[in-house]
XYZ file of C-alpha atoms in Angstrom:
487
model
C 67.324 227.200 -34.535
C 65.843 228.527 -37.664
C 64.280 232.272 -38.339
C 61.899 233.221 -39.531
C 61.057 236.614 -41.478
C 57.949 237.361 -38.921
C 59.631 236.871 -36.088
C 64.134 237.332 -36.468
C 65.999 234.325 -34.430
C 69.503 235.674 -32.628
C 72.091 233.225 -33.674
C 74.787 232.813 -30.741
C 77.344 230.434 -30.197
C 77.361 225.931 -28.878
C 79.939 225.856 -27.025
C 81.172 222.605 -24.588
C 77.356 221.010 -25.492
C 75.787 224.154 -24.863
C 73.526 226.731 -26.345
C 74.733 230.769 -25.531
C 72.311 233.398 -25.955
C 73.790 236.662 -27.636
C 73.852 238.145 -24.193
C 74.119 241.229 -25.303
C 77.169 241.257 -27.669
C 76.195 242.811 -31.187
C 74.186 241.191 -33.975
C 74.773 240.907 -38.400
C 71.767 240.389 -40.034
C 71.216 237.556 -42.207
C 69.857 237.663 -45.159
C 67.315 235.449 -47.578
C 69.035 236.278 -51.234
C 65.179 235.907 -53.156
C 64.047 239.043 -51.587
C 66.668 240.821 -49.653
C 64.963 240.293 -46.280
C 67.187 239.904 -43.181
C 65.950 237.009 -41.517
C 67.859 235.913 -38.520
C 70.210 237.902 -37.173
C 73.438 236.174 -35.779
C 76.860 236.971 -32.878
C 80.337 237.790 -34.197
C 83.260 236.066 -32.281
C 85.417 238.053 -29.847
C 89.236 236.804 -28.891
C 87.583 235.802 -25.812
C 85.259 233.542 -27.130
C 87.120 231.249 -28.855
C 89.038 230.836 -26.231
C 86.405 229.682 -24.191
C 85.190 226.730 -27.427
C 89.548 226.172 -27.920
C 89.979 225.361 -24.157
C 86.207 223.453 -24.293
C 88.190 221.620 -27.242
C 90.998 220.640 -25.689
C 89.596 220.206 -22.552
C 86.766 216.722 -24.134
C 90.034 215.717 -26.191
C 91.324 214.472 -23.292
C 88.812 212.167 -22.791
C 87.580 211.370 -26.502
C 91.215 210.719 -27.641
C 90.928 207.334 -25.604
C 87.214 206.163 -25.765
C 87.843 203.525 -28.664
C 86.853 204.136 -32.060
C 84.530 201.905 -32.363
C 82.120 203.511 -29.446
C 83.475 207.350 -31.254
C 81.999 206.326 -34.197
C 78.288 205.378 -32.957
C 78.065 209.040 -32.334
C 78.336 209.355 -35.805
C 75.916 206.473 -37.088
C 72.676 208.138 -34.101
C 73.621 211.684 -36.583
C 73.514 210.014 -40.177
C 69.871 208.502 -39.407
C 69.088 212.171 -37.795
C 70.209 213.984 -41.253
C 67.811 212.330 -43.216
C 65.569 212.497 -41.206
C 65.443 216.306 -40.950
C 67.311 216.054 -45.146
C 64.723 218.296 -46.041
C 64.187 221.410 -43.548
C 68.026 221.165 -43.506
C 67.670 221.798 -47.773
C 65.234 224.389 -47.359
C 66.825 226.471 -44.177
C 69.722 225.959 -46.563
C 67.704 227.876 -50.048
C 66.299 230.105 -47.344
C 70.328 231.368 -46.871
C 72.182 230.826 -49.690
C 69.447 231.180 -52.313
C 70.640 228.362 -54.492
C 67.993 226.277 -55.239
C 65.990 223.458 -53.142
C 66.919 220.151 -56.092
C 70.417 221.967 -55.712
C 70.205 222.048 -51.884
C 68.695 218.546 -51.562
C 71.591 217.332 -53.255
C 74.019 219.237 -50.777
C 72.754 218.000 -48.525
C 73.056 214.575 -49.313
C 76.635 215.366 -50.151
C 76.452 215.809 -46.524
C 75.282 212.556 -45.607
C 78.154 210.444 -47.482
C 81.124 212.144 -45.566
C 79.082 211.581 -42.844
C 78.615 206.854 -44.357
C 82.893 207.598 -45.645
C 83.614 208.074 -41.093
C 81.399 206.059 -40.138
C 84.482 203.032 -41.504
C 86.905 205.370 -39.211
C 87.565 201.141 -37.480
C 88.564 200.657 -40.784
C 90.228 203.862 -42.135
C 93.075 204.117 -39.083
C 94.167 200.949 -39.172
C 98.106 201.228 -39.305
C 100.099 197.922 -41.200
C 102.254 195.647 -39.454
C 105.047 193.708 -40.089
C 106.804 190.698 -38.148
C 110.888 189.913 -38.148
C 111.697 193.360 -39.404
C 115.073 191.957 -37.307
C 115.879 188.962 -35.248
C 113.444 188.138 -33.237
C 111.537 191.901 -33.503
C 108.344 192.732 -34.727
C 107.169 195.601 -36.699
C 104.267 197.743 -36.563
C 102.086 200.840 -37.068
C 99.595 203.124 -35.380
C 97.358 206.191 -35.911
C 96.584 209.119 -32.758
C 94.849 211.833 -33.034
C 96.289 215.801 -32.485
C 94.589 217.328 -30.298
C 91.434 220.663 -30.911
C 91.124 221.141 -35.121
C 89.462 224.498 -36.503
C 87.545 224.738 -39.548
C 86.656 227.700 -41.657
C 84.230 227.046 -44.295
C 81.951 229.283 -47.377
C 79.013 231.114 -47.357
C 78.352 228.764 -50.453
C 78.208 224.906 -49.517
C 77.384 225.316 -45.688
C 76.413 222.107 -45.097
C 78.158 220.300 -47.421
C 81.892 221.740 -46.856
C 81.395 221.940 -42.540
C 80.730 217.806 -43.107
C 84.860 217.502 -45.393
C 86.687 218.141 -42.817
C 84.674 217.778 -38.894
C 83.127 213.849 -39.055
C 86.558 212.801 -40.267
C 88.416 214.990 -37.097
C 85.991 213.339 -34.085
C 86.108 209.919 -35.837
C 90.215 210.070 -35.689
C 89.925 211.255 -32.019
C 90.691 214.938 -31.945
C 87.972 218.064 -30.662
C 86.649 220.631 -33.197
C 85.764 223.931 -33.598
C 83.513 225.178 -36.429
C 83.089 229.233 -38.080
C 81.136 228.896 -40.908
C 80.696 231.953 -43.108
C 78.677 234.010 -41.228
C 76.047 235.617 -44.732
C 75.925 231.929 -43.255
C 75.068 230.784 -39.590
C 71.392 228.650 -40.193
C 72.572 225.657 -41.496
C 75.348 224.901 -39.686
C 73.844 225.882 -36.578
C 70.662 222.756 -37.154
C 73.424 220.628 -38.438
C 75.278 221.011 -35.221
C 71.335 221.093 -33.009
C 71.066 217.580 -34.563
C 74.788 216.490 -33.456
C 73.919 217.508 -30.781
C 71.201 214.751 -30.595
C 72.622 212.258 -31.541
C 74.567 212.382 -28.026
C 78.637 213.908 -28.978
C 79.456 214.359 -25.165
C 80.482 218.363 -24.191
C 82.814 220.370 -26.208
C 83.352 217.671 -28.547
C 81.897 220.047 -31.434
C 81.690 223.519 -31.005
C 80.072 226.093 -33.220
C 81.213 229.454 -33.095
C 79.950 232.137 -36.087
C 81.923 235.443 -37.134
C 84.532 237.232 -39.563
C 88.726 238.129 -39.451
C 88.237 238.360 -35.251
C 87.804 234.426 -34.759
C 89.383 233.449 -37.872
C 92.640 234.729 -36.442
C 92.197 234.033 -31.990
C 92.101 230.214 -34.014
C 94.627 230.475 -36.237
C 97.231 231.960 -33.493
C 95.317 229.947 -30.311
C 97.925 227.689 -29.506
C 95.648 224.335 -27.781
C 94.644 224.313 -31.983
C 97.329 221.913 -33.821
C 95.481 221.852 -37.607
C 92.747 224.372 -39.393
C 90.867 223.380 -41.925
C 89.313 226.427 -44.342
C 87.403 226.861 -47.734
C 87.019 229.812 -49.834
C 89.010 232.358 -51.648
C 92.828 232.318 -52.594
C 93.662 235.451 -51.261
C 92.070 234.089 -47.937
C 93.221 230.399 -48.239
C 97.252 232.187 -48.344
C 96.717 233.776 -45.299
C 95.576 231.361 -43.277
C 98.492 228.932 -44.774
C 101.034 231.112 -43.932
C 99.928 232.026 -40.737
C 98.896 229.092 -39.069
C 101.838 226.970 -40.571
C 104.353 229.456 -38.889
C 102.543 228.984 -36.162
C 103.557 224.914 -36.237
C 100.391 224.310 -37.444
C 99.103 221.524 -38.948
C 96.607 223.177 -42.819
C 95.005 222.152 -45.869
C 93.379 224.890 -47.156
C 91.233 225.131 -50.429
C 91.802 228.018 -52.661
C 89.946 229.492 -55.968
C 89.648 228.186 -58.755
C 89.164 229.336 -62.734
C 87.830 225.694 -64.074
C 88.564 225.283 -67.659
C 85.666 223.267 -69.623
C 87.085 221.602 -73.479
C 84.705 220.566 -76.668
C 86.481 218.126 -79.147
C 84.132 218.392 -82.472
C 83.572 214.679 -81.206
C 81.314 215.815 -78.514
C 77.432 214.743 -77.793
C 76.140 217.905 -78.859
C 72.675 217.574 -76.574
C 74.349 216.362 -74.172
C 77.745 218.509 -73.352
C 75.613 221.260 -73.206
C 73.751 220.250 -70.903
C 76.896 219.497 -68.578
C 78.001 223.139 -69.269
C 75.057 224.537 -68.129
C 74.774 221.960 -64.915
C 78.469 223.696 -64.311
C 78.917 227.115 -65.350
C 75.137 227.246 -64.332
C 74.389 225.225 -60.462
C 74.783 227.922 -58.171
C 74.576 230.250 -59.680
C 78.410 229.632 -60.275
C 79.108 229.830 -56.918
C 81.258 227.092 -56.249
C 84.849 226.356 -56.996
C 84.362 224.231 -59.019
C 81.678 225.310 -61.322
C 83.170 225.976 -65.063
C 83.481 229.377 -66.193
C 86.032 229.445 -69.256
C 84.697 227.109 -71.820
C 86.606 225.890 -74.854
C 85.879 225.281 -77.683
C 88.706 223.006 -80.297
C 88.170 223.720 -83.734
C 84.798 223.473 -85.873
C 82.336 222.650 -83.143
C 81.987 226.777 -81.863
C 79.361 227.881 -83.496
C 77.095 224.527 -83.660
C 77.952 224.599 -79.757
C 76.946 228.337 -78.771
C 74.018 228.390 -80.897
C 72.217 225.082 -78.311
C 73.834 226.572 -75.457
C 72.424 230.645 -76.094
C 69.159 228.498 -76.683
C 68.910 226.228 -73.618
C 70.174 229.057 -71.354
C 67.667 231.621 -71.840
C 64.869 229.163 -71.972
C 66.414 228.956 -67.868
C 63.854 230.021 -65.113
C 66.061 232.629 -62.394
C 64.298 232.880 -59.250
C 63.654 232.332 -55.404
C 65.277 228.567 -55.425
C 62.206 227.453 -52.978
C 59.841 227.520 -56.080
C 59.189 225.047 -57.704
C 61.082 224.735 -61.789
C 63.716 227.256 -60.668
C 66.750 226.515 -62.869
C 68.794 229.373 -60.877
C 68.702 231.210 -57.523
C 70.052 234.783 -57.402
C 73.747 235.355 -55.111
C 74.300 235.010 -52.557
C 74.240 239.101 -51.449
C 74.506 242.071 -53.066
C 77.993 242.898 -52.765
C 78.332 239.889 -53.878
C 76.158 240.277 -57.175
C 77.456 244.029 -57.524
C 80.410 242.477 -57.721
C 80.366 240.280 -60.778
C 78.670 242.669 -63.083
C 81.839 244.485 -61.881
C 83.309 241.624 -64.077
C 80.610 241.475 -66.465
C 81.308 245.403 -66.579
C 85.072 244.704 -67.151
C 84.275 241.959 -69.969
C 82.489 244.507 -72.120
C 85.300 246.696 -71.721
C 88.007 244.605 -72.262
C 86.235 243.418 -76.065
C 84.949 240.151 -75.494
C 80.727 240.084 -77.836
C 78.092 239.008 -74.791
C 76.177 236.518 -76.715
C 73.982 236.979 -72.428
C 74.009 239.120 -70.618
C 72.736 238.835 -67.003
C 72.458 242.425 -66.181
C 69.255 242.104 -67.943
C 67.320 239.830 -66.013
C 64.116 241.324 -64.567
C 62.115 239.226 -62.346
C 60.693 241.611 -60.277
C 62.186 240.854 -57.336
C 63.562 242.247 -54.832
C 66.443 239.876 -54.495
C 70.174 239.549 -56.159
C 69.342 238.033 -59.447
C 71.964 237.652 -61.405
C 71.098 235.846 -65.043
C 73.576 233.204 -66.733
C 76.158 235.210 -69.454
C 78.067 234.251 -71.936
C 80.854 235.907 -72.969
C 82.735 234.290 -76.932
C 85.834 236.207 -78.443
C 87.839 236.019 -75.038
C 90.997 236.088 -75.001
C 93.167 234.328 -72.619
C 95.187 237.449 -71.340
C 91.202 239.391 -70.311
C 90.179 239.246 -66.625
C 87.127 237.255 -67.136
C 89.341 234.511 -68.463
C 91.716 234.629 -65.167
C 90.030 235.630 -62.456
C 87.505 234.259 -60.563
C 84.215 235.347 -60.931
C 82.609 233.087 -58.680
C 78.754 234.727 -60.257
C 76.942 232.789 -63.051
C 79.338 233.761 -66.165
C 81.100 231.972 -68.963
C 83.757 232.827 -70.949
C 83.976 231.321 -74.589
C 87.932 231.026 -75.923
C 88.400 229.472 -79.053
C 91.341 227.813 -80.585
C 91.899 225.251 -83.143
C 93.101 221.737 -81.330
C 94.276 219.386 -78.416
C 97.400 221.166 -77.772
C 95.988 224.798 -78.420
C 92.937 223.576 -75.488
C 95.527 221.803 -73.601
C 98.152 225.213 -73.157
C 94.868 226.813 -72.470
C 94.084 224.936 -69.036
C 97.896 224.831 -67.996
C 98.532 229.200 -68.248
C 95.854 229.106 -65.540
C 97.107 230.531 -61.257
C 94.788 227.798 -60.439
C 94.694 223.766 -60.417
C 91.533 222.290 -58.914
C 89.252 220.855 -61.891
C 89.289 221.021 -65.793
C 86.355 218.914 -67.939
C 86.710 217.899 -71.598
C 83.703 216.862 -73.260
C 84.890 213.846 -76.605
C 83.958 210.559 -78.006
C 87.736 209.997 -78.049
C 89.334 207.889 -76.592
C 92.271 209.149 -77.570
C 92.362 212.630 -76.405
C 90.999 212.318 -73.748
C 93.087 209.785 -72.291
C 96.094 212.237 -73.342
C 94.066 215.428 -72.367
C 93.893 213.940 -68.539
C 97.622 213.341 -68.346
C 98.276 216.645 -70.069
C 96.539 218.615 -67.847
C 97.587 220.633 -64.363
C 94.808 219.935 -62.915
C 93.921 217.797 -59.427
C 90.373 216.322 -60.569
C 89.637 216.422 -64.104
C 86.066 214.893 -66.012
C 85.372 212.900 -68.833
C 82.607 214.018 -70.118
C 81.462 215.119 -66.966
C 80.669 218.792 -65.983
C 81.772 219.230 -62.358
C 84.025 217.056 -61.287
C 83.606 216.431 -57.917
C 84.530 213.659 -56.084
C 83.209 211.564 -53.580
C 83.560 211.541 -49.958
C 85.330 208.890 -50.106
C 88.358 209.909 -53.053
C 90.430 213.385 -51.766
C 90.059 216.873 -53.411
C 92.298 217.343 -54.570
C 93.378 221.293 -56.360
C 96.571 221.827 -57.803
C 98.266 225.672 -58.328
C 96.492 227.686 -56.404
C 94.080 226.133 -55.445
C 95.339 225.180 -52.736
C 97.778 224.726 -49.373
C 99.380 222.163 -47.466
C 99.599 218.792 -48.372
C 97.144 216.864 -47.127
C 94.217 217.412 -49.263
C 90.337 217.112 -48.219
C 88.021 214.626 -46.709
C 88.591 210.357 -48.523
C 92.582 209.049 -46.747
C 93.365 212.058 -46.900
C 91.696 213.686 -43.752
C 92.551 209.789 -41.938
C 95.948 211.988 -42.556
C 95.513 215.011 -41.955
C 93.472 214.676 -38.743
C 95.603 211.287 -37.570
C 100.068 211.648 -36.074
C 101.331 208.666 -37.391
C 103.871 206.390 -34.960
C 106.139 203.026 -35.467
C 107.046 201.155 -33.001
C 109.770 198.587 -32.015
C 109.334 195.667 -30.206
C 111.104 193.345 -28.768
C 110.206 190.298 -25.345
C 113.537 188.717 -24.336
């Protein structure tokens, strides 16, 4: 399923258990961000293509919902084994189209497998409650039932993991699913779907289409789609939520972020700096949990920035498939230009660049941009408020913990935040008062495991039930209460 730079393959759809050819439809290029070379082409779905996929999923749902849950998860057990066996191939495909390093890619595949592992526990996760004699001779219990055809719209930055936040839980609950991944990274989801086909999933239970806004809108408005899951930028998340909710669909829409890393004077600086580097510059900053604002408290600022600049300057930036590379390229030429625009804006607003990623010259035609660190950033600057989604770290200096909390809470986003401290009281106070859904204590990336929810707040999330964990079971099922009496 994966093209190479010497033999360009055209990626199309997987509908009703069958791979489809391009069929004369126009295709768009897929590039390797480390080289700029075209490595594949991908066909975009029309409204008719989406309609076919939805109708196939609905027909499959009428049968799949009646398959016992213990039998449904057997497919996921087989799929997990295939993912384990082909983990390196998936990681290589991911690096080729996304640009992240091989280590990052392998870690993402591992987190993907963990999602499937949790979904395999659906016989327990779907259990209801019961109580006898709620009234004289009357017993009551609850059951969970699937809701129908579900759709997932996923971003370019985690093409292996984010789809697994959705569909394994959905189909284990008895639903059927249509995945529309980012058109920038179709290779990884296509390979993952091929493995699912090999695991023996019945026709129509899972369907894969590619495309742009045409495909998205067709899913949002289709009357047979009952639930929509989305991960991406906040403006699009708002659009997805309002549009699908107006159609009476269940929606979970995960948006953007501006995550703050607070460093107290008593923090372990060497370990803290390592965590900051991983948070701010891991995956080239292209993730919604990236630490993009560093809040230095009190006298820690100068020694912290000195050590941080030294270590970041020693990072190796290059093709993620090569050994020893610490950070790869940005995903597209257009996105690189957007991030560069924010660096220019930071300079114009008066921030002081400690490191300027625009000066990177590694002799490549890829979409590379080095790590950038701004000092003396003010809270009202664009680089302090807006999601950049690139390797740019803004440093804000504050006097005490109260100012740090106020700075974090002033953000319109509320995805994740972390505090670095050796003081339990400071950590407890911070975690209690800060307005974010995920909080790390001496952890650079506060990413929850598969059995906990991805709990964004404020403009980082639109909906009621979050991705994965117990929330996923509730999102992909309806609860029914039964009252029984026998004469």
